[in-house]
mmCIF file of C-alpha atoms in Angstrom:
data_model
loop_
_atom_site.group_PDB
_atom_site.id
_atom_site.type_symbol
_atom_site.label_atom_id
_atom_site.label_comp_id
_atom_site.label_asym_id
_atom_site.label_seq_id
_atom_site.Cartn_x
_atom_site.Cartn_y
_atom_site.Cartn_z
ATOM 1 C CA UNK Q 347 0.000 0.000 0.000
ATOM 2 C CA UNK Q 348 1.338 3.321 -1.055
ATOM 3 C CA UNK Q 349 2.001 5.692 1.989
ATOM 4 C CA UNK Q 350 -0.415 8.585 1.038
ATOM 5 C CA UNK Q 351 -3.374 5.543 1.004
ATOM 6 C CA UNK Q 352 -1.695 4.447 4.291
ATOM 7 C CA UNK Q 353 -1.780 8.103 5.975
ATOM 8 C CA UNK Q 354 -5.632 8.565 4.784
ATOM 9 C CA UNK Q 355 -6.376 5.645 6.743
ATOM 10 C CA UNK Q 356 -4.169 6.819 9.691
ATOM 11 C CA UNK Q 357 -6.268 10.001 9.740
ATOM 12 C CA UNK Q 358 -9.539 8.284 9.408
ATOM 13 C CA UNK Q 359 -8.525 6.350 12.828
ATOM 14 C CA UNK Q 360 -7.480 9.890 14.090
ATOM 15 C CA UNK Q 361 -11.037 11.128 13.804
ATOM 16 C CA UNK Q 362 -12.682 7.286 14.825
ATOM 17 C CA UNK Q 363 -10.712 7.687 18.134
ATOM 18 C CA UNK Q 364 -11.805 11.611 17.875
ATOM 19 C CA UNK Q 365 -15.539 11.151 17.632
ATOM 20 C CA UNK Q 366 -15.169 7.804 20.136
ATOM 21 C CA UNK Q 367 -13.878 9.896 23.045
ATOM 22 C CA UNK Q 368 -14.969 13.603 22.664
ATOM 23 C CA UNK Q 369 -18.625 11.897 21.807
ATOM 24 C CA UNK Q 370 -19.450 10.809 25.510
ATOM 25 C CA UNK Q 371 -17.484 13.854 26.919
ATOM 26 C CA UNK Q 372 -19.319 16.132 24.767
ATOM 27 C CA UNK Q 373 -22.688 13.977 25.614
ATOM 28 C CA UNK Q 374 -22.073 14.675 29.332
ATOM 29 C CA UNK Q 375 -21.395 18.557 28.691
ATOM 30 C CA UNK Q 376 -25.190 18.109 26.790
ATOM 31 C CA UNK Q 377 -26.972 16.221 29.650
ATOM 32 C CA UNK Q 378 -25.670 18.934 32.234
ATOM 33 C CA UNK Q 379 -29.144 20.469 31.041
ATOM 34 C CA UNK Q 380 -30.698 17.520 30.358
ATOM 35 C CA UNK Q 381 -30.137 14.974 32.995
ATOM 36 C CA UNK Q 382 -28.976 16.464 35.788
ATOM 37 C CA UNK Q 383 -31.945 18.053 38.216
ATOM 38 C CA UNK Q 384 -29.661 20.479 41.241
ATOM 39 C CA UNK Q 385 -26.103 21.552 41.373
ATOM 40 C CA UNK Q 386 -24.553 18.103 42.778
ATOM 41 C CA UNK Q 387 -25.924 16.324 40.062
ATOM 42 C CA UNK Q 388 -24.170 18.548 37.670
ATOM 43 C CA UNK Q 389 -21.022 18.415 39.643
ATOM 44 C CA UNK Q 390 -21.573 14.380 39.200
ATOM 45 C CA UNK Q 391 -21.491 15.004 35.519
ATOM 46 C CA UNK Q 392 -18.781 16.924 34.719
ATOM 47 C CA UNK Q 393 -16.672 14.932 37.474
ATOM 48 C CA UNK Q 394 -17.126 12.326 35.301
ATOM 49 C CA UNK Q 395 -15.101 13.698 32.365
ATOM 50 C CA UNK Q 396 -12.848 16.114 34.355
ATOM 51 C CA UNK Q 397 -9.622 13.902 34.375
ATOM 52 C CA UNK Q 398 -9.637 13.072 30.445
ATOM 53 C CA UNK Q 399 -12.117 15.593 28.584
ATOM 54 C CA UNK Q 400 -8.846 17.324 27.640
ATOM 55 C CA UNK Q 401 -6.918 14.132 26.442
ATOM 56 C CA UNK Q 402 -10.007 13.505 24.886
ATOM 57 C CA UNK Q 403 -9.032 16.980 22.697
ATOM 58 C CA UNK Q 404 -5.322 15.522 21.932
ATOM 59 C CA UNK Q 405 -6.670 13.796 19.282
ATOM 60 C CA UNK Q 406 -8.678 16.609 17.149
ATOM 61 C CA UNK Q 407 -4.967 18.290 17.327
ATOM 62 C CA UNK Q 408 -3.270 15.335 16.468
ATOM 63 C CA UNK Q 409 -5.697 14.533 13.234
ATOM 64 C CA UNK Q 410 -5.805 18.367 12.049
ATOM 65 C CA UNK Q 411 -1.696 18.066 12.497
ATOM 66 C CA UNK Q 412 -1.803 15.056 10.460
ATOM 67 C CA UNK Q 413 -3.434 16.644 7.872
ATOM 68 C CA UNK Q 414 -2.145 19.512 7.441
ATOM 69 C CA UNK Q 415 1.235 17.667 7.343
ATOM 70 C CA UNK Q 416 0.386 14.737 4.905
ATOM 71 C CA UNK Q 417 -2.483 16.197 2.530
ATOM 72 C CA UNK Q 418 -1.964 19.928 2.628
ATOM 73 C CA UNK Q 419 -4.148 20.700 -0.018
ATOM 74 C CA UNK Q 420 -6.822 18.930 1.471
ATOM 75 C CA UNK Q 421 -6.017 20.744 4.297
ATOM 76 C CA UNK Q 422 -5.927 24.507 2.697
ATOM 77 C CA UNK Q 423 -9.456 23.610 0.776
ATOM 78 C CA UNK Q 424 -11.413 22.248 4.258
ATOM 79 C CA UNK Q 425 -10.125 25.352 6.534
ATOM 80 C CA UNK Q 426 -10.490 28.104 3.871
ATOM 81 C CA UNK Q 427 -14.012 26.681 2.559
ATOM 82 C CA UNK Q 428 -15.472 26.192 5.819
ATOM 83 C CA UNK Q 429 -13.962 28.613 7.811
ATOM 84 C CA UNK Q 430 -16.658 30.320 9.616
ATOM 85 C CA UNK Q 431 -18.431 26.382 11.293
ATOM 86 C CA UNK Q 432 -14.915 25.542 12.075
ATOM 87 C CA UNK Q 433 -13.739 29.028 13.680
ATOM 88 C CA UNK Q 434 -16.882 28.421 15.666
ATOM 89 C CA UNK Q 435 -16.058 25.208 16.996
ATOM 90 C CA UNK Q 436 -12.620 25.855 17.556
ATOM 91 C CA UNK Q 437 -14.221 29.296 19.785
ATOM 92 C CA UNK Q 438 -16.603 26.906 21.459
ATOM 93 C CA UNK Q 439 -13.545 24.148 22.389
ATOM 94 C CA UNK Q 440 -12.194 27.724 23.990
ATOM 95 C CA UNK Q 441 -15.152 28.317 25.851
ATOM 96 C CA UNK Q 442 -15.691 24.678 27.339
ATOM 97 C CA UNK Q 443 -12.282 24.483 28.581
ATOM 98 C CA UNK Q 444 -12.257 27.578 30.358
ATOM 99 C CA UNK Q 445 -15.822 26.993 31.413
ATOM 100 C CA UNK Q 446 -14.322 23.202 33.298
ATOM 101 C CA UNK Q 447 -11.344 25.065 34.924
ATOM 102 C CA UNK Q 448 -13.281 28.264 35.960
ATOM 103 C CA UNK Q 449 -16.732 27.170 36.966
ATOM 104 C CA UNK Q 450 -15.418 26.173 40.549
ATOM 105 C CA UNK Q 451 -13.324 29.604 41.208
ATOM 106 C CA UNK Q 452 -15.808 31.192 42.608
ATOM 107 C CA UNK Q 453 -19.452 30.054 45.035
ATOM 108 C CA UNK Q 454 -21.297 32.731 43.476
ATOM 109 C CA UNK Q 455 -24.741 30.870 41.903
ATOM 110 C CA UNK Q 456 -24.729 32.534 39.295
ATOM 111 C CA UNK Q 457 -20.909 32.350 38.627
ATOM 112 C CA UNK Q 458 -21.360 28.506 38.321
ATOM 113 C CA UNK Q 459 -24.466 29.126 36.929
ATOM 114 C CA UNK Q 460 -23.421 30.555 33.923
ATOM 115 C CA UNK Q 461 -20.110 28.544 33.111
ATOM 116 C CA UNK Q 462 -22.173 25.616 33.324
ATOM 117 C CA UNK Q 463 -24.512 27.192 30.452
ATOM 118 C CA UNK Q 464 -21.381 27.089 29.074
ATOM 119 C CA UNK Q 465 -20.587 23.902 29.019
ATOM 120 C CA UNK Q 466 -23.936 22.589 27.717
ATOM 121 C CA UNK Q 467 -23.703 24.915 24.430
ATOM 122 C CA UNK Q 468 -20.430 24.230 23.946
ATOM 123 C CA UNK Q 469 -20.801 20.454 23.989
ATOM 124 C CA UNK Q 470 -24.645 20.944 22.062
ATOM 125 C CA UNK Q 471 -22.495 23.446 18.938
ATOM 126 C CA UNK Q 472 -19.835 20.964 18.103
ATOM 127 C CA UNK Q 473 -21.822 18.294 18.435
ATOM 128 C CA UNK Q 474 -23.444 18.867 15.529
ATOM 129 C CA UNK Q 475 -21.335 20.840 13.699
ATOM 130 C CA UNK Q 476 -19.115 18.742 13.085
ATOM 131 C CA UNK Q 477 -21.635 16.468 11.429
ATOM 132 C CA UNK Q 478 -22.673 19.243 9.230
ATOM 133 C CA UNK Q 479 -18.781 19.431 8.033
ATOM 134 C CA UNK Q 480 -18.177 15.896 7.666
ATOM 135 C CA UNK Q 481 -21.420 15.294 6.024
ATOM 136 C CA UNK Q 482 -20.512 18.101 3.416
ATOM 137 C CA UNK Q 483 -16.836 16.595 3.028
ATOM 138 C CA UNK Q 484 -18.362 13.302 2.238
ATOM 139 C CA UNK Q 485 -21.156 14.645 -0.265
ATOM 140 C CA UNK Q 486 -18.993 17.128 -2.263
ATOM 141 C CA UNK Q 487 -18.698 20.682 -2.216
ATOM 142 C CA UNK Q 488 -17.872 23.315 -4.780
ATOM 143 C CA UNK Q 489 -14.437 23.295 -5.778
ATOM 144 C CA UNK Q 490 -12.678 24.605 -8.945
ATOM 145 C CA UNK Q 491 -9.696 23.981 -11.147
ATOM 146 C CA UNK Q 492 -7.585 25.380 -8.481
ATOM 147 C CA UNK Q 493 -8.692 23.033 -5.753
ATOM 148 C CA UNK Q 494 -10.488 26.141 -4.358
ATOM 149 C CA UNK Q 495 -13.464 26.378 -2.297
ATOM 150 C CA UNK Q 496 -15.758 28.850 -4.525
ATOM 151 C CA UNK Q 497 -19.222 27.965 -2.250
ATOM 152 C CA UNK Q 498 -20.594 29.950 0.511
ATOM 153 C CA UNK Q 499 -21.517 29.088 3.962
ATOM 154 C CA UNK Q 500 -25.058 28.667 3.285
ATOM 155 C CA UNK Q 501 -24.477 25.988 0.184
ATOM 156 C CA UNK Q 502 -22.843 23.950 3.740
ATOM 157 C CA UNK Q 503 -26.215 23.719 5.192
ATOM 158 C CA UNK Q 504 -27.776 21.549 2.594
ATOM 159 C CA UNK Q 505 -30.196 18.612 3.699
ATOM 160 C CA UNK Q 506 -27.820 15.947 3.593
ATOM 161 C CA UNK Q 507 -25.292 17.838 6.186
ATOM 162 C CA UNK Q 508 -27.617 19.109 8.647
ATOM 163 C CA UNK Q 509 -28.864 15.518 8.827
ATOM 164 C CA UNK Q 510 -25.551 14.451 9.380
ATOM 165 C CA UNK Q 511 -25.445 17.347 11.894
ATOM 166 C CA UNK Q 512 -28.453 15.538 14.188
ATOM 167 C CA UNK Q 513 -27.022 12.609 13.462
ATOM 168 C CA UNK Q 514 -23.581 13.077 15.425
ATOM 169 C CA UNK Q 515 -25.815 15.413 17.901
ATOM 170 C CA UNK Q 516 -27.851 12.521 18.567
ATOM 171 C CA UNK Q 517 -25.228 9.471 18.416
ATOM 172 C CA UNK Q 518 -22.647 11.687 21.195
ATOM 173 C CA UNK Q 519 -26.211 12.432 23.329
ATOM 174 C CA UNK Q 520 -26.467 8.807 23.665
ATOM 175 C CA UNK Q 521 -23.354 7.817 24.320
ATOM 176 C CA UNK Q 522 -22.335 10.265 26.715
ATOM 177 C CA UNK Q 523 -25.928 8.749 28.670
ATOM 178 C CA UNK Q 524 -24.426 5.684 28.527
ATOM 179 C CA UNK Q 525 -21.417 7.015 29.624
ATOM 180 C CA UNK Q 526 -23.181 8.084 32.131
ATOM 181 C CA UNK Q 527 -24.862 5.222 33.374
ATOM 182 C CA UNK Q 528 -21.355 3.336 33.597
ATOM 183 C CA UNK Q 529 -19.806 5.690 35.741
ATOM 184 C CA UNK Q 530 -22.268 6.841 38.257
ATOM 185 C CA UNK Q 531 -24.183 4.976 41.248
ATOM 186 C CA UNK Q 532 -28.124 5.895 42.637
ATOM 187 C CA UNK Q 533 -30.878 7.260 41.189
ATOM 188 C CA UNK Q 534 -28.765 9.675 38.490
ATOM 189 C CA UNK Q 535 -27.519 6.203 37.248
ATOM 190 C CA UNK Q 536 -31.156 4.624 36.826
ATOM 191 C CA UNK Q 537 -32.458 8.230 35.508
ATOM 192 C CA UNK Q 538 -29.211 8.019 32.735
ATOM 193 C CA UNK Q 539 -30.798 4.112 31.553
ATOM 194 C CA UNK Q 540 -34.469 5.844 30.960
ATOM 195 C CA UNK Q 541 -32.957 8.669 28.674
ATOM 196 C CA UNK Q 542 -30.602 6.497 27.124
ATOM 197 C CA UNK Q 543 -33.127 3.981 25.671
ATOM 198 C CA UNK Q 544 -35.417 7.455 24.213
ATOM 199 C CA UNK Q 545 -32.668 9.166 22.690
ATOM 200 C CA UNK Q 546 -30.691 6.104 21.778
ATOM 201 C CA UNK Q 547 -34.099 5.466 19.335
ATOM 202 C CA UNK Q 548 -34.166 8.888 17.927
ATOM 203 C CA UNK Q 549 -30.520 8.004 17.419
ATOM 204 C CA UNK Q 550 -31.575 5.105 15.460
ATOM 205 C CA UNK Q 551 -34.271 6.693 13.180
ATOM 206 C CA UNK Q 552 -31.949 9.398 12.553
ATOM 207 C CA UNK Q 553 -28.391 7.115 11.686
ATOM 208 C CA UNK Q 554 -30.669 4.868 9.331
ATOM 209 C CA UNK Q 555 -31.669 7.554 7.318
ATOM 210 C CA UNK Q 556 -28.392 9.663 7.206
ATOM 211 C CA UNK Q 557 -26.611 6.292 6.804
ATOM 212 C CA UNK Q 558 -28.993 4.304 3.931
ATOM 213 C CA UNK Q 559 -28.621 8.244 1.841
ATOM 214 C CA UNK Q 560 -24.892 7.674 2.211
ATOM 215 C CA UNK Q 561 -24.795 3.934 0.924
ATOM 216 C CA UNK Q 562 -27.147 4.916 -1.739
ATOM 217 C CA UNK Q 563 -24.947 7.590 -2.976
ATOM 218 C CA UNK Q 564 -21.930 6.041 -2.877
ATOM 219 C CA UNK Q 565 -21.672 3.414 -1.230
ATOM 220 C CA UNK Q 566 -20.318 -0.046 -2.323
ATOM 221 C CA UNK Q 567 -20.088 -3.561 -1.036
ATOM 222 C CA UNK Q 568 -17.502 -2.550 1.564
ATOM 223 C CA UNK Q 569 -19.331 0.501 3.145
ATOM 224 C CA UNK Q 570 -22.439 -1.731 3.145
ATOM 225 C CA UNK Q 571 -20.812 -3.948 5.802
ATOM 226 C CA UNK Q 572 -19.770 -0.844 8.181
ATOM 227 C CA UNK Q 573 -23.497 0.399 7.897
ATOM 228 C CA UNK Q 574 -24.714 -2.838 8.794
ATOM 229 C CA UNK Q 575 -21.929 -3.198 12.024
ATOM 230 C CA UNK Q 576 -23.084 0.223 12.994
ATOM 231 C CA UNK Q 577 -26.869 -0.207 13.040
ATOM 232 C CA UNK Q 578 -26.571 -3.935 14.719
ATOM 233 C CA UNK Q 579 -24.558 -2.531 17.778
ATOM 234 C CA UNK Q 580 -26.933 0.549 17.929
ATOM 235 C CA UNK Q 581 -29.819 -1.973 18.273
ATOM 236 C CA UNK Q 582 -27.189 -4.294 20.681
ATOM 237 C CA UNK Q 583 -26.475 -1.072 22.690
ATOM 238 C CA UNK Q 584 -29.702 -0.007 23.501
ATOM 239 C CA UNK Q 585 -30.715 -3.506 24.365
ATOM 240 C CA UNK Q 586 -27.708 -4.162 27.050
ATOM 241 C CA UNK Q 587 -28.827 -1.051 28.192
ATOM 242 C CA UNK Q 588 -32.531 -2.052 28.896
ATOM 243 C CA UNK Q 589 -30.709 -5.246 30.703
ATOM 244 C CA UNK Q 590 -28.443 -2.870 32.931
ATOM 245 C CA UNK Q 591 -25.330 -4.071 31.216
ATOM 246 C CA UNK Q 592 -23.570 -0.424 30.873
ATOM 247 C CA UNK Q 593 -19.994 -1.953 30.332
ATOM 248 C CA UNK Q 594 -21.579 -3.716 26.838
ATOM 249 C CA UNK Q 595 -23.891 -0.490 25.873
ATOM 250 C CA UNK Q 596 -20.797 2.066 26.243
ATOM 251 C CA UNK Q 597 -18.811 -0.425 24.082
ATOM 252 C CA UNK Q 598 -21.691 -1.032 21.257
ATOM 253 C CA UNK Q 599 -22.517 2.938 21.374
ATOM 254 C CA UNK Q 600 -18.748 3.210 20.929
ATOM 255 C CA UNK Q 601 -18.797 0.520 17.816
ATOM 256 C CA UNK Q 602 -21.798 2.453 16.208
ATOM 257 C CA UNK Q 603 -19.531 5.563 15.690
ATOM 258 C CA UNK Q 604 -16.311 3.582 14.691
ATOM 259 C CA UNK Q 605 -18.544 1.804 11.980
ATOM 260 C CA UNK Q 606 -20.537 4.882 10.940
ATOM 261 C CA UNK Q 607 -17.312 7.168 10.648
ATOM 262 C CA UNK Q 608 -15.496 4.154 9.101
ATOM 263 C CA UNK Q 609 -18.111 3.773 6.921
ATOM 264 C CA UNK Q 610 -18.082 7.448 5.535
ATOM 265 C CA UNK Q 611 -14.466 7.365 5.026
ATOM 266 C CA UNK Q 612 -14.438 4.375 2.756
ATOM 267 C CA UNK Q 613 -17.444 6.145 0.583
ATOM 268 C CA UNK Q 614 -15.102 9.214 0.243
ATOM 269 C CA UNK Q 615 -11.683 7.234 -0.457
ATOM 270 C CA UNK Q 616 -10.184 7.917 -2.977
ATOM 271 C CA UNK Q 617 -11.430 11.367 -2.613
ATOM 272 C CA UNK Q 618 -10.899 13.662 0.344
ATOM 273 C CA UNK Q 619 -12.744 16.043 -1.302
ATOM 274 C CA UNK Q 620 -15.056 15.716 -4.037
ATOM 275 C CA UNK Q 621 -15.904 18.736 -6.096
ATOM 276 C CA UNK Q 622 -19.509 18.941 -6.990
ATOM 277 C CA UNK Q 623 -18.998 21.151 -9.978
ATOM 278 C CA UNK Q 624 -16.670 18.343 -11.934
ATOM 279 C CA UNK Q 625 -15.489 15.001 -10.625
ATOM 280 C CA UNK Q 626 -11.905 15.995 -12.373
ATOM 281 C CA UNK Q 627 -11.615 18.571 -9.775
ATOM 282 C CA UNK Q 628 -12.191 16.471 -6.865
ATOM 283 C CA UNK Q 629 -9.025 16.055 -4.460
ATOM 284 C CA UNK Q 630 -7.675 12.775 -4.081
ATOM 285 C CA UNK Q 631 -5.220 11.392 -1.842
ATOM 286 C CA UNK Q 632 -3.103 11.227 -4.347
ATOM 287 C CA UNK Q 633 -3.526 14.974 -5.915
ATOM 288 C CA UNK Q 634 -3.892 16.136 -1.962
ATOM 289 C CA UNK Q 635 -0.663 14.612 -0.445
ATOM 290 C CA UNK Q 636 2.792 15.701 0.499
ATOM 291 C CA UNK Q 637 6.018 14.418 -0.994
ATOM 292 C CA UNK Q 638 7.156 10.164 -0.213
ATOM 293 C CA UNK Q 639 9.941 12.089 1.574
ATOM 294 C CA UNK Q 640 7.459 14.263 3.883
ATOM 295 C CA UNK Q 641 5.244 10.909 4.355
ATOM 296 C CA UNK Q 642 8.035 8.784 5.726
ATOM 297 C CA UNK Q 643 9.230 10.496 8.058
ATOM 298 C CA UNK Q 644 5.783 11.016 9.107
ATOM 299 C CA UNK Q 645 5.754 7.440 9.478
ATOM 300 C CA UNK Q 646 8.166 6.620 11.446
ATOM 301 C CA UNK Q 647 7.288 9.317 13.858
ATOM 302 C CA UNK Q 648 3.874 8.195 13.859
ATOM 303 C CA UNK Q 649 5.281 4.288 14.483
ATOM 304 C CA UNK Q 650 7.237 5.949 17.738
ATOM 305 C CA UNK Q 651 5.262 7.792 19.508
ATOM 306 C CA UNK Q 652 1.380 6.781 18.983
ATOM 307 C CA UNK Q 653 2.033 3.369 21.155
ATOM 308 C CA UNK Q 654 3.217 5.958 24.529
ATOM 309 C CA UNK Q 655 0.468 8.103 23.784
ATOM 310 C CA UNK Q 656 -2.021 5.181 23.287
ATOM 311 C CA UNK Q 657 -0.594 3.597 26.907
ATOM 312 C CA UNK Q 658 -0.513 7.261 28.456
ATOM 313 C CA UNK Q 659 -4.058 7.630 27.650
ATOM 314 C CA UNK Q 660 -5.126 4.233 28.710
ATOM 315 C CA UNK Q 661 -3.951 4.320 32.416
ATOM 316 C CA UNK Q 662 -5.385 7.658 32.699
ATOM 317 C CA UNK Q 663 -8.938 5.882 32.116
ATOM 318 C CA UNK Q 664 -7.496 3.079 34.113
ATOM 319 C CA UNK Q 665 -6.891 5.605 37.203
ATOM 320 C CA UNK Q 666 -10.249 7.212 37.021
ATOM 321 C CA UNK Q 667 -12.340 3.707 36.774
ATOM 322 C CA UNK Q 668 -14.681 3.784 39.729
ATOM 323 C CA UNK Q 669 -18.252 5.423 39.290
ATOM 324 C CA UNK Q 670 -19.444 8.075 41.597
ATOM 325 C CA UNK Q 671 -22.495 9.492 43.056
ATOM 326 C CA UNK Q 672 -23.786 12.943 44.641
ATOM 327 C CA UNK Q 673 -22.593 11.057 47.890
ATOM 328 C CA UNK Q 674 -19.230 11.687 47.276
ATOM 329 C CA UNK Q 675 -19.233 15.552 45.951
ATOM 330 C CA UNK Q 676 -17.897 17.431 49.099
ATOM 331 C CA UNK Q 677 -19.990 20.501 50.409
ATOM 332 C CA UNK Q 678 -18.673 23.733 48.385
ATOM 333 C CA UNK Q 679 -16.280 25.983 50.651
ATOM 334 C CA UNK Q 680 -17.302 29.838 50.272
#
């Protein structure tokens, strides 16, 4: 396999492992507003992501790195054509952070009040945003001789992107409630099983669709399979978590989006960009990519230091296994 079809799939994993992690955290940020019913039920919540919601972010930097780096023209095209959803999820991924590290500074109500707000449109935005870009990625957009973006921002909210934009609101909603339900004890834990099994069926409805328009556009025999493993371990995950297995729903809910995000890759490869005015102007991965010279050493950097990451990351989760409750939030100190 030639190393520019090599990094593509490298950066496809990027965004799997991406949409895997940041999906639940972002889920939690959403069912701040949703789920949670005082202030130590919210604290639950967002303990439950504060030691890896920002490792969690590692990879989005890693994967826009990795792009720029070994498809820079795919690169210039995506951040110059769709500047204005991206420069609003890069201010909301701001926002959030500072909204985690400041909420607590201060006991004012409506200080945490407010940074909490925050948090919930700041998880809600991206969210769905960044179905709305990958869904436009994946169906084409209007690029010209010059590999230039010559849409506007309005031809990015066509029909096919803002479905994909409930879609990943939906699919992280669920999974962060599953999330939920594995990592907290009491009522907050039963209360995160009931929403799950609604929204994981809106979920359902709304993948099926997005996913089916996807296959029928351009799918093939390959992509077919990955819709199929994504809709059976939707269905699987919402049954283990009628049977209070949330080990086995968090892992299905987490197959679902490696399946549906593996599945849009392999109906964009070879493109990384299709052009909707003239197929001859889509970019490829091989009109897109750097030089053999730029992709090796790419390659061996990548073969060094993903496994430490991958470990590092690992016993973080490892460290930060047990669940918790409101019974172990301490009284706030004013």
């Amino acid at each position: 396999m030639e190393l520019h079809n090599i990094w593509f799939v490298l950066i496809a994993v990027l965004w799997i492992g991406y949409f895997f992690l940041e999906g639940f955290d972002f889920g939690v940020g959403i069912l701040t507003r949703l789920l949670a019913r005082d202030r130590a039920e919210k604290r639950v919540l967002i303990n439950t992501i504060g030691p890896v919601w920002d490792g969690n972010e590692v990879w989005l930097l890693t994967a826009g790195g990795a792009t720029f780096a070994a498809f820079p023209e795919w690169y210039a095209t995506l951040f110059s054509g769709f500047y204005l959803p991206l420069l609003l999820i890069l201010v909301c991924l701001i926002v959030r952070g500072v909204a985690f590290e400041y909420r607590a500074k201060r006991p004012e109500e409506n200080w945490q009040r407010n940074w909490e707000t925050a948090i919930f449109w700041t998880s809600l935005l991206p969210a769905f945003l960044w179905g709305v870009a990958f869904g436009n990625i994946v169906h084409g957009v209007k690029i010209d001789a010059d590999f230039e973006y010559v849409g506007t921002v309005w031809d990015l909210l066509n029909p096919y992107a803002l479905l994909g934009g409930l879609v990943t609101l939906t699919l992280f909603t669920f999974h962060g409630t599953v999330f939920t339900a594995l990592k907290t004890v009491g009522e907050i834990r039963e209360r995160a099983r009931k929403l799950a099994l609604r929204v994981g069926l809106v979920t359902a409805a709304l993948a099926s669709a997005f996913l089916l328009w996807t296959q029928a556009d351009n799918g093939d025999g390959t992509s077919l399979v990955a819709l199929a493993v994504a809709v059976a371990s939707l269905v699987a995950a919402l049954l283990a978590n009628q049977a209070g297995r949330e080990g086995w729903s968090f892992a299905l809910s987490g197959v679902t989006i490696v399946a549906a995000v593996a599945m849009l890759f392999l109906t964009l490869f070879p493109n990384v960009m299709p052009s909707t005015l003239d197929a001859e102007w889509s970019l490829t991965v091989t009109n897109a990519s750097s030089s053999p010279y730029t992709l090796k050493i790419m390659t061996w950097l990548a073969v060094i230091a993903t496994p430490v990451v991958l470990l590092y990351q690992g016993w973080t989760y490892w460290v930060f296994r047990k669940r918790i409750g409101t019974q172990h939030i301490a009284d706030p100190v004013h």
